[in-house]
XYZ file of C-alpha atoms in Angstrom:
681
model
C 37.911 12.742 -21.228
C 35.911 15.813 -20.198
C 36.847 18.959 -22.137
C 37.821 22.097 -20.245
C 34.612 23.989 -21.064
C 32.431 21.088 -19.896
C 34.452 20.800 -16.696
C 33.949 24.521 -16.034
C 30.217 24.175 -16.673
C 30.015 21.284 -14.212
C 31.835 23.322 -11.580
C 29.564 26.324 -12.168
C 26.423 24.188 -11.922
C 27.514 22.745 -8.591
C 28.505 26.193 -7.291
C 25.188 27.691 -8.419
C 23.199 24.919 -6.744
C 25.150 25.468 -3.523
C 24.517 29.216 -3.688
C 20.759 28.634 -4.033
C 20.891 26.263 -1.088
C 22.747 28.884 0.933
C 20.236 31.585 -0.142
C 22.914 33.575 -1.988
C 20.433 34.205 -4.788
C 22.111 37.165 -6.517
C 25.402 35.294 -6.762
C 23.557 32.193 -7.972
C 21.977 34.146 -10.837
C 25.372 35.414 -11.912
C 26.819 31.899 -11.760
C 23.964 30.126 -13.537
C 23.068 32.686 -16.201
C 23.589 31.227 -19.687
C 24.682 27.858 -18.272
C 21.685 25.989 -19.778
C 22.875 26.899 -23.277
C 26.478 25.926 -22.590
C 25.555 22.730 -20.754
C 22.535 21.367 -22.747
C 22.482 17.837 -21.323
C 21.694 19.294 -17.874
C 19.861 22.418 -19.046
C 16.910 21.626 -16.783
C 19.178 21.578 -13.711
C 20.748 24.915 -14.540
C 17.351 26.420 -15.418
C 15.630 25.127 -12.301
C 18.239 26.511 -9.903
C 18.251 29.778 -11.852
C 14.457 29.933 -11.674
C 14.557 29.290 -7.929
C 16.971 32.176 -7.412
C 14.823 34.575 -9.476
C 11.660 33.410 -7.692
C 13.115 34.041 -4.242
C 14.100 37.562 -5.358
C 10.555 38.129 -6.715
C 11.824 38.295 -10.312
C 8.715 36.425 -11.401
C 8.982 37.054 -15.138
C 12.526 35.687 -15.243
C 11.555 32.817 -12.945
C 8.644 31.764 -15.191
C 10.918 31.856 -18.233
C 13.543 29.689 -16.537
C 10.977 27.190 -15.316
C 9.511 26.986 -18.832
C 12.822 25.519 -20.007
C 12.454 22.790 -17.387
C 8.878 21.679 -17.988
C 8.986 22.005 -21.786
C 12.072 19.916 -22.546
C 11.645 16.629 -24.436
C 13.231 14.448 -21.734
C 11.013 14.480 -18.651
C 12.906 16.262 -15.892
C 12.976 15.298 -12.205
C 12.247 19.001 -11.606
C 9.100 19.139 -13.761
C 6.605 18.998 -10.894
C 8.340 21.615 -8.773
C 9.060 23.788 -11.819
C 5.383 23.788 -12.829
C 4.272 24.657 -9.303
C 6.728 27.550 -9.011
C 5.973 28.714 -12.552
C 2.251 28.746 -11.733
C 2.949 30.730 -8.576
C 5.060 33.158 -10.612
C 2.276 33.595 -13.167
C -0.214 34.207 -10.379
C 2.068 36.859 -8.907
C 2.233 38.440 -12.386
C -1.582 38.669 -12.352
C -1.889 35.880 -14.906
C -3.816 33.284 -12.857
C -5.660 31.894 -15.884
C -2.317 31.034 -17.491
C -1.290 29.399 -14.213
C -4.463 27.272 -14.249
C -3.840 26.169 -17.840
C -0.237 25.243 -16.986
C -1.219 23.263 -13.874
C -3.959 21.339 -15.662
C -1.642 20.498 -18.555
C 0.998 19.037 -16.211
C -1.399 17.796 -13.493
C -0.308 14.139 -13.726
C 3.343 15.081 -13.125
C 2.673 16.788 -9.785
C 1.695 15.088 -6.498
C -2.068 15.495 -6.188
C -2.047 17.507 -2.973
C 0.470 19.982 -4.368
C -1.319 20.281 -7.715
C -4.692 20.908 -6.075
C -3.262 23.443 -3.624
C -1.622 25.335 -6.487
C -4.855 25.214 -8.505
C -6.837 26.456 -5.516
C -4.573 29.490 -5.158
C -4.757 30.223 -8.881
C -8.550 29.947 -8.860
C -8.729 32.321 -5.906
C -6.504 34.808 -7.706
C -8.772 34.516 -10.758
C -11.842 35.162 -8.608
C -13.301 31.663 -9.089
C -13.935 30.919 -5.416
C -16.215 27.915 -6.000
C -13.521 26.100 -8.011
C -10.972 27.130 -5.365
C -13.162 25.547 -2.676
C -13.449 22.315 -4.690
C -9.656 22.105 -5.073
C -9.025 22.852 -1.397
C -11.595 20.156 -0.510
C -9.625 17.632 -2.554
C -6.566 18.521 -0.523
C -8.330 18.457 2.838
C -10.470 15.343 2.354
C -8.426 13.218 -0.037
C -4.918 14.124 1.171
C -5.305 14.696 4.924
C -1.772 13.558 5.741
C -0.140 15.881 3.206
C 1.773 19.088 3.924
C -0.883 21.460 2.446
C -3.747 19.870 4.445
C -3.497 22.437 7.271
C -3.486 25.318 4.799
C -6.505 23.768 3.081
C -8.443 23.656 6.337
C -7.882 27.362 7.012
C -8.697 28.292 3.418
C -11.959 26.336 3.489
C -13.102 28.105 6.657
C -12.606 31.473 4.964
C -14.213 30.371 1.692
C -17.252 28.933 3.433
C -17.834 32.283 5.122
C -17.396 34.212 1.844
C -19.458 31.928 -0.359
C -22.270 31.282 2.127
C -24.998 29.315 0.291
C -22.774 29.076 -2.821
C -20.217 27.016 -0.908
C -20.115 23.523 -2.503
C -20.854 20.946 0.211
C -18.359 18.051 0.255
C -19.678 14.661 -0.829
C -20.310 12.129 1.905
C -17.813 9.710 0.358
C -15.104 12.384 0.532
C -15.720 12.865 4.253
C -15.569 9.115 4.859
C -12.454 8.903 2.689
C -10.723 11.503 4.866
C -11.418 9.453 7.972
C -10.063 6.309 6.318
C -6.910 8.077 5.168
C -6.353 9.480 8.653
C -6.707 5.958 10.029
C -4.288 4.653 7.392
C -1.828 7.210 8.768
C -2.503 5.753 12.261
C -4.219 8.973 13.336
C -7.096 7.061 14.893
C -8.215 9.788 17.322
C -8.351 12.347 14.500
C -10.247 9.883 12.313
C -12.794 9.295 15.061
C -13.370 13.042 15.486
C -13.896 13.328 11.726
C -16.420 10.494 11.808
C -18.273 11.991 14.765
C -18.613 15.250 12.839
C -19.657 13.343 9.715
C -22.355 11.433 11.599
C -23.987 14.774 12.473
C -24.006 16.209 8.943
C -24.449 13.148 6.728
C -27.621 11.194 6.158
C -28.702 7.732 5.085
C -26.115 5.018 4.479
C -23.187 7.473 4.728
C -24.285 8.404 8.246
C -24.601 4.738 9.173
C -21.098 4.017 7.893
C -19.682 6.944 9.862
C -21.272 5.653 13.062
C -19.964 2.128 12.518
C -16.449 3.286 11.772
C -16.329 5.364 14.934
C -16.272 2.041 16.786
C -13.692 0.657 14.388
C -11.359 3.544 15.278
C -11.488 2.435 18.915
C -10.368 -1.108 18.199
C -7.724 0.024 15.739
C -6.359 2.088 18.610
C -6.335 -1.165 20.677
C -9.368 -0.051 22.705
C -11.180 -3.350 22.235
C -13.587 -3.281 25.178
C -15.024 0.187 24.407
C -15.218 -0.729 20.734
C -17.136 -3.921 21.411
C -19.513 -2.205 23.819
C -20.231 0.653 21.398
C -20.753 -1.578 18.349
C -22.945 -4.014 20.275
C -25.338 -1.216 21.288
C -25.389 0.489 17.898
C -28.720 -0.009 16.138
C -28.809 0.309 12.360
C -31.242 -0.507 9.558
C -30.492 -3.552 7.417
C -27.725 -2.889 4.915
C -23.985 -3.002 4.282
C -23.268 -0.663 7.185
C -24.862 -3.181 9.539
C -22.917 -6.004 7.851
C -19.727 -4.034 8.443
C -20.745 -3.541 12.084
C -21.139 -7.308 12.511
C -17.724 -7.895 10.939
C -16.094 -5.459 13.374
C -17.882 -7.212 16.239
C -16.599 -10.588 14.994
C -13.046 -9.297 14.853
C -13.218 -7.521 18.201
C -14.753 -10.570 19.909
C -11.858 -12.613 18.552
C -9.334 -10.159 19.990
C -11.130 -10.284 23.345
C -11.155 -14.128 23.321
C -14.944 -14.166 23.340
C -15.375 -17.174 21.122
C -19.101 -17.684 21.712
C -19.863 -14.075 20.795
C -17.598 -14.324 17.746
C -19.545 -17.314 16.447
C -22.871 -15.665 17.237
C -21.941 -12.659 15.101
C -20.784 -15.015 12.342
C -24.183 -16.785 12.359
C -25.990 -13.456 12.273
C -23.979 -12.420 9.233
C -24.882 -15.711 7.535
C -28.572 -15.213 8.258
C -28.836 -11.533 7.332
C -26.067 -10.896 4.793
C -24.944 -14.233 3.288
C -23.308 -12.630 0.225
C -21.820 -9.553 1.870
C -18.059 -9.138 1.487
C -18.040 -8.354 5.213
C -19.239 -11.889 5.909
C -16.339 -13.194 3.827
C -13.871 -11.147 5.884
C -15.508 -12.367 9.087
C -15.238 -15.998 7.966
C -11.501 -15.699 7.364
C -11.059 -13.896 10.696
C -12.903 -16.606 12.623
C -11.249 -19.490 10.786
C -7.818 -18.390 11.979
C -8.880 -18.871 15.606
C -9.339 -22.583 14.972
C -6.462 -22.889 12.521
C -4.072 -21.509 15.141
C -5.255 -24.266 17.525
C -5.272 -26.964 14.817
C -8.964 -27.657 15.366
C -9.591 -29.075 11.922
C -13.368 -29.707 11.950
C -14.076 -26.117 12.979
C -11.698 -24.343 10.611
C -12.518 -26.638 7.689
C -16.233 -25.871 8.040
C -15.520 -22.139 7.919
C -13.073 -22.344 5.012
C -15.608 -24.465 3.115
C -18.258 -21.800 3.642
C -15.781 -19.242 2.291
C -14.743 -21.247 -0.785
C -18.248 -22.382 -1.695
C -20.102 -19.211 -0.740
C -17.757 -16.773 -2.475
C -16.276 -18.720 -5.422
C -15.482 -15.633 -7.510
C -13.755 -13.643 -4.769
C -9.931 -13.640 -4.560
C -10.051 -14.983 -0.990
C -11.755 -18.134 -2.264
C -8.403 -19.490 -3.484
C -6.910 -19.072 -0.005
C -9.846 -20.858 1.619
C -9.815 -23.699 -0.904
C -6.086 -24.165 -0.336
C -6.571 -24.495 3.409
C -9.099 -27.290 2.771
C -6.766 -28.940 0.247
C -3.824 -28.839 2.623
C -5.770 -30.176 5.600
C -6.953 -33.054 3.425
C -3.383 -33.737 2.251
C -2.052 -33.981 5.791
C -4.710 -36.587 6.615
C -4.917 -38.551 3.368
C -2.123 -37.574 0.989
C -2.926 -40.139 -1.718
C -6.518 -38.903 -1.935
C -5.395 -35.337 -2.589
C -4.115 -35.624 -6.161
C -7.436 -34.581 -7.667
C -7.842 -31.811 -5.086
C -4.464 -30.317 -6.004
C -5.442 -30.515 -9.668
C -8.801 -28.902 -8.918
C -7.037 -26.056 -7.109
C -4.914 -25.389 -10.185
C -7.882 -25.596 -12.547
C -10.152 -23.418 -10.457
C -7.530 -20.921 -9.272
C -4.705 -20.744 -11.843
C -3.625 -17.376 -10.405
C -3.468 -18.708 -6.840
C -0.297 -17.940 -4.923
C -0.428 -21.613 -3.948
C -0.085 -22.843 -7.526
C 3.656 -23.563 -7.004
C 2.864 -25.557 -3.857
C 0.163 -27.525 -5.702
C 2.591 -28.347 -8.526
C 5.328 -29.399 -6.124
C 3.143 -31.721 -4.055
C 1.572 -33.190 -7.194
C 5.137 -34.054 -8.158
C 5.914 -35.556 -4.763
C 2.757 -37.680 -4.869
C 3.574 -38.859 -8.391
C 7.245 -39.723 -7.816
C 6.854 -43.228 -6.304
C 4.468 -44.507 -8.991
C 4.794 -42.173 -12.005
C 8.194 -40.500 -12.264
C 7.371 -39.163 -15.739
C 4.415 -37.147 -14.414
C 6.509 -35.927 -11.492
C 9.120 -34.691 -13.962
C 6.445 -32.817 -15.926
C 5.156 -31.059 -12.813
C 8.626 -30.143 -11.539
C 9.827 -28.942 -14.947
C 6.778 -26.734 -15.383
C 7.194 -25.362 -11.852
C 10.901 -24.613 -12.222
C 10.436 -22.926 -15.598
C 7.344 -20.835 -14.846
C 8.083 -19.793 -11.262
C 11.839 -19.086 -11.230
C 13.381 -18.318 -7.849
C 10.276 -19.439 -5.952
C 10.870 -21.588 -2.876
C 9.049 -24.534 -4.443
C 10.940 -24.047 -7.726
C 14.176 -24.482 -5.752
C 12.829 -27.750 -4.343
C 11.684 -28.828 -7.808
C 15.182 -28.136 -9.179
C 16.660 -30.427 -6.533
C 14.111 -33.186 -7.243
C 14.828 -33.032 -10.983
C 18.489 -33.732 -10.227
C 17.697 -37.096 -8.597
C 18.661 -40.196 -10.626
C 15.080 -41.454 -10.836
C 13.996 -38.317 -12.696
C 17.067 -37.621 -14.827
C 16.550 -40.851 -16.763
C 12.852 -40.429 -17.632
C 10.997 -38.288 -20.148
C 8.276 -35.954 -18.884
C 4.782 -37.392 -19.187
C 2.847 -36.089 -22.199
C -0.397 -36.598 -20.278
C 0.732 -34.420 -17.375
C 2.021 -31.803 -19.801
C -1.342 -31.766 -21.604
C -3.125 -31.313 -18.263
C -0.962 -28.277 -17.492
C -1.417 -26.842 -20.994
C -5.160 -26.933 -20.443
C -4.915 -24.474 -17.539
C -4.777 -20.712 -18.148
C -1.846 -19.975 -15.860
C -0.851 -16.285 -15.685
C 2.497 -15.505 -17.250
C 4.996 -15.239 -14.413
C 8.373 -15.817 -16.028
C 9.864 -12.491 -17.114
C 12.578 -11.358 -19.499
C 14.528 -8.164 -18.850
C 16.772 -6.413 -21.333
C 19.931 -4.861 -19.959
C 20.815 -3.105 -23.208
C 20.209 0.602 -22.468
C 17.644 2.359 -24.646
C 18.487 5.825 -26.042
C 16.605 7.431 -23.154
C 18.397 5.267 -20.583
C 21.765 6.137 -22.139
C 20.880 9.806 -21.769
C 19.890 9.301 -18.129
C 23.096 7.449 -17.329
C 25.152 10.191 -18.990
C 23.305 12.865 -16.989
C 23.881 11.007 -13.723
C 27.580 10.578 -14.462
C 27.939 14.264 -15.258
C 26.258 15.141 -11.968
C 28.680 12.870 -10.126
C 31.578 14.524 -11.941
C 30.223 17.888 -10.759
C 30.249 16.640 -7.160
C 26.430 16.453 -7.087
C 26.017 12.852 -5.910
C 22.676 13.442 -4.203
C 21.220 14.896 -7.405
C 22.691 12.001 -9.416
C 20.937 9.492 -7.166
C 17.669 11.425 -7.506
C 18.078 11.472 -11.295
C 18.462 7.703 -11.386
C 15.552 7.057 -9.021
C 13.401 9.317 -11.188
C 14.525 7.419 -14.292
C 13.711 4.078 -12.665
C 10.156 5.264 -11.989
C 9.529 6.848 -15.371
C 11.677 5.619 -18.248
C 10.782 1.944 -18.594
C 14.175 0.327 -17.939
C 14.475 0.263 -14.151
C 16.739 -2.790 -14.285
C 19.367 -0.840 -16.237
C 19.124 2.185 -13.984
C 19.203 0.033 -10.841
C 22.655 -1.230 -11.790
C 23.955 2.304 -12.240
C 22.305 3.432 -9.015
C 23.841 0.495 -7.161
C 27.336 1.449 -8.277
C 26.700 4.968 -7.073
C 25.295 3.840 -3.728
C 28.221 1.497 -3.168
C 30.571 4.481 -3.251
C 28.929 5.688 -0.041
C 28.502 2.233 1.486
C 24.744 1.781 1.026
C 24.154 -1.691 -0.491
C 20.881 -1.906 1.445
C 19.553 1.101 -0.455
C 20.569 -0.499 -3.753
C 18.699 -3.663 -2.795
C 15.593 -1.675 -1.852
C 15.820 0.156 -5.177
C 15.672 -3.160 -7.048
C 12.693 -4.277 -4.965
C 10.873 -0.993 -5.492
C 11.613 -0.325 -9.153
C 11.881 -3.868 -10.559
C 9.147 -5.641 -8.575
C 9.092 -8.667 -10.912
C 12.851 -9.291 -10.725
C 12.436 -12.653 -9.008
C 10.506 -13.925 -12.026
C 13.706 -13.674 -14.095
C 15.839 -16.859 -14.148
C 19.276 -16.324 -12.656
C 21.053 -17.151 -15.893
C 19.057 -14.572 -17.886
C 20.354 -11.429 -16.173
C 23.909 -10.212 -15.521
C 25.659 -11.452 -12.415
C 26.200 -7.806 -11.439
C 22.430 -7.263 -11.314
C 21.850 -10.279 -9.106
C 24.628 -9.211 -6.764
C 22.792 -5.920 -6.303
C 19.540 -7.771 -5.589
C 21.348 -10.281 -3.351
C 24.294 -8.328 -1.942
C 26.823 -9.772 0.443
C 28.607 -6.967 2.240
C 30.498 -7.955 5.378
C 31.141 -11.257 3.599
C 34.342 -12.038 5.476
C 32.599 -11.611 8.845
C 29.551 -13.593 7.736
C 31.768 -16.466 6.649
C 34.019 -16.299 9.723
C 31.272 -16.394 12.345
C 29.197 -18.896 10.372
C 32.194 -21.224 10.147
C 32.843 -20.879 13.883
C 29.285 -22.061 14.573
C 29.190 -24.658 11.759
C 26.393 -22.816 9.968
C 25.971 -22.464 6.206
C 27.112 -18.859 5.496
C 24.662 -18.619 2.586
C 21.811 -19.361 4.986
C 23.042 -16.591 7.280
C 23.247 -14.231 4.307
C 19.713 -15.199 3.302
C 18.475 -14.484 6.806
C 20.208 -11.099 6.966
C 18.755 -10.096 3.597
C 15.256 -10.748 4.944
C 15.846 -9.313 8.419
C 17.723 -6.068 7.714
C 18.582 -5.971 3.996
C 22.227 -5.709 5.176
C 21.668 -2.355 6.870
C 23.835 -2.566 10.023
C 21.884 0.333 11.580
C 18.444 -1.233 11.044
C 15.934 -1.070 13.913
C 12.738 -3.116 13.685
C 9.283 -2.207 14.973
C 10.006 -4.560 17.882
C 13.262 -2.628 18.552
C 15.590 -5.383 17.361
C 18.947 -4.049 16.152
C 21.406 -4.570 13.355
C 22.095 -7.117 10.646
C 20.506 -10.165 12.284
C 17.972 -8.112 14.263
C 18.884 -8.969 17.845
C 16.883 -7.511 20.716
C 19.057 -5.615 23.227
C 17.878 -7.889 26.063
C 18.759 -10.981 24.027
C 22.060 -9.411 23.030
C 22.999 -8.851 26.673
C 22.334 -12.495 27.507
C 24.210 -13.724 24.437
C 27.170 -11.466 25.202
C 27.617 -13.181 28.568
C 27.388 -16.612 26.932
C 30.044 -15.720 24.344
C 32.433 -14.248 26.912
C 32.238 -10.603 25.872
C 33.757 -8.382 28.555
C 31.268 -5.577 28.069
C 28.018 -5.012 26.228
C 25.891 -2.006 25.325
C 22.865 -2.103 22.984
C 24.584 0.233 20.508
C 27.202 -2.474 19.947
C 24.548 -4.444 18.043
C 24.975 -1.884 15.253
C 28.560 -3.105 14.815
C 28.494 -5.809 12.097
C 31.077 -8.022 13.785
C 29.362 -7.925 17.185
C 25.941 -8.489 15.678
C 27.122 -11.430 13.581
C 28.972 -12.963 16.507
C 25.850 -12.863 18.687
C 23.360 -13.627 15.919
C 25.149 -16.782 14.757
C 25.552 -17.915 18.370
C 21.794 -17.562 18.863
C 21.093 -19.461 15.636
C 23.392 -22.274 16.772
C 21.537 -22.494 20.087
C 18.174 -22.631 18.337
C 19.134 -25.267 15.787
C 20.732 -27.455 18.473
C 17.540 -27.256 20.535
C 15.529 -28.347 17.473
C 17.642 -31.370 16.555
C 19.491 -29.641 13.747
C 16.349 -28.820 11.755
C 16.783 -25.533 9.922
C 13.180 -24.890 8.788
C 12.035 -25.185 12.395
C 14.946 -22.989 13.491
C 14.022 -20.244 11.054
C 10.383 -20.469 12.087
C 11.485 -20.069 15.711
C 13.687 -17.109 14.823
C 10.668 -15.340 13.365
C 7.679 -16.668 15.278
C 9.043 -17.995 18.566
C 10.269 -21.418 19.618
C 7.262 -22.314 21.786
C 4.941 -21.956 18.813
C 7.191 -24.151 16.681
C 7.242 -26.891 19.311
C 3.432 -26.848 19.250
C 3.237 -26.876 15.442
C 5.525 -29.899 15.312
C 2.851 -31.932 17.134
C 0.267 -31.221 14.446
C 1.424 -33.833 11.968
C 3.841 -36.577 11.047
C 5.721 -34.516 8.483
C 7.416 -36.524 5.779
C 9.665 -33.680 4.619
C 10.514 -30.125 5.712
C 8.213 -28.550 3.089
C 5.196 -30.163 4.775
C 6.044 -28.595 8.117
C 6.675 -25.206 6.515
C 3.389 -25.238 4.593
C 1.527 -26.132 7.807
C 2.763 -23.069 9.695
C -0.477 -21.145 10.397
C 1.083 -17.672 10.605
C 1.489 -16.351 7.076
C 4.364 -14.039 8.015
C 6.355 -16.874 9.558
C 5.590 -19.352 6.765
C 6.653 -16.824 4.132
C 9.729 -15.919 6.172
C 11.010 -19.501 6.266
C 10.411 -20.036 2.558
C 12.047 -16.724 1.636
C 15.168 -17.282 3.749
C 15.628 -20.790 2.376
C 15.107 -19.512 -1.170
C 17.581 -16.692 -0.463
C 20.159 -19.202 0.729
C 19.823 -21.149 -2.513
C 20.257 -17.986 -4.595
C 23.271 -16.866 -2.549
C 24.845 -20.283 -3.030
C 24.431 -20.024 -6.809
C 25.716 -16.443 -6.927
C 28.699 -16.633 -4.594
C 30.013 -20.195 -4.475
C 32.941 -20.404 -6.943
C 31.557 -23.068 -9.300
C 28.002 -21.717 -9.334
C 29.220 -18.158 -9.927
C 31.061 -19.255 -13.065
C 27.943 -21.078 -14.302
C 25.641 -18.092 -13.762
C 28.118 -15.660 -15.332
C 28.714 -17.724 -18.451
C 25.006 -18.437 -18.932
C 24.126 -14.752 -18.588
C 26.807 -13.817 -21.146
C 25.305 -16.242 -23.668
C 21.911 -14.483 -23.494
């Protein structure tokens, strides 16, 4: 029970924060004064809002003192970065710029780089160190071009260049090129091209060559393929990596323009001039996909072989070797055992290690069930919650494997490989710091400061080392405002290795945050009407929209199951809806009604095959029909692994894995098993 004095302090904190927000600074100071002492667990909150109020009233001495409480406390505060910045500004206003510089450098890692450098630049200017100010402003302008202070940096640099004249420190060529790249990363291709044009006039040597090449790259990134190809074809450069990069861009652009002969000519030129250049490696992978997408095995195998053999130490080598291994398996499965083993031995960190283990098991089953059991057991244990681990779990449950002992020889083979540690253990017992964070968040909620409580928990998840504990608390908070999708995204962002934890080694509550099932009644109702597994529908929704009913995709698909408005209109007529408007797709019931109807149509058109249906849902039915002609698939996993589009292949595996997890978490018997197992840990 909260005592009366604590309750008053909570009320005063919330009122003071609101007064600062409403710019009632004098009233805020009166409300917040002394609150940090009376409310020590949230002293940084009271001090920060008090400091803000003093700062806005130009009471810089009082502001600096209040901010000092924030950035000097033992528990790192969510306000530390902003408090340091405002404290430094206060010190500068008090004619103490050197103290501001010391403060900023001491806390530099706790402030976003652009903000820290902008604050340092202003402090240096106030201290009369214009050269250092120019260097800091350059770091903002060139290395953070998409940040808020970038415009201010540009203006400041113009003035400093005029003042410093020959003392002005010229920016390094790599910084100029970095700015262009960062602009392009922000999809500001026209701005990036202007930057590169300017750079090509002031830089020399290899930097100038790179700037000229990347001017053409900006055109094709902006979908201007013909101008890009024309420009890059005419560009003459000396031998070197810039020219290798030019040939890569030409290879890629020729591919996009369906100029296959030119694409191959550029590939040969790269082989002749720059056989070991990383740009040749990128070009090989680009060209190989052209033939892979058409299932022209001799052509794509030759290119993937050149990649795997020519660049054995590069990460992409594993991908190329797998493509060769898989093509060989589809033709001659029994001859592929040693190739799968070689893939594991040569690339133990390969993302295709689970696939290699699974298909080694499938090849062994008819003649050596003991070896198959060893492969499946290793796969299930070391890659929990992976698509192939789910398949391995099912295979291990078959009578032929339950009655045999795993092969010692196969186990010894696996022990001889340096596999990276994937399986993860998470503790859900809060540490002292986590307990303090949870208490702070709960006090903020009690004060009516839900937004600040959420920020506190997100900050804790990023900084305190127990994001899994904080994610549970954050999820409970988000559920109170109906945001399970945000809770799911928090788990993905803050606990990126969560899928490497076996289901029975974490609380059921955690897994139900990571695999939520809001709108469960509607999911089950419409799935039942269409004779679809509701757990499969849940798995699809998790991947499509993360259960955000207002989600809009890049392709402008709406809602839980991501239905295009045009498709929704057609489906509404088929299902007998009396009226339809695109906004209705944001209604969970409408979206589920139409989405499950569409899934039923797709699966019926594909003879009841769900992997093919999911592939169609993501990549288009016409593609799937073509892919089905590429092989005589003996099981669904073979078709899925053959899908040439990585996004679609991953999508099918993820949705099917999701369905398996949902079944274990929400079906009555499985739920009891997971809960009891987690309690025993």
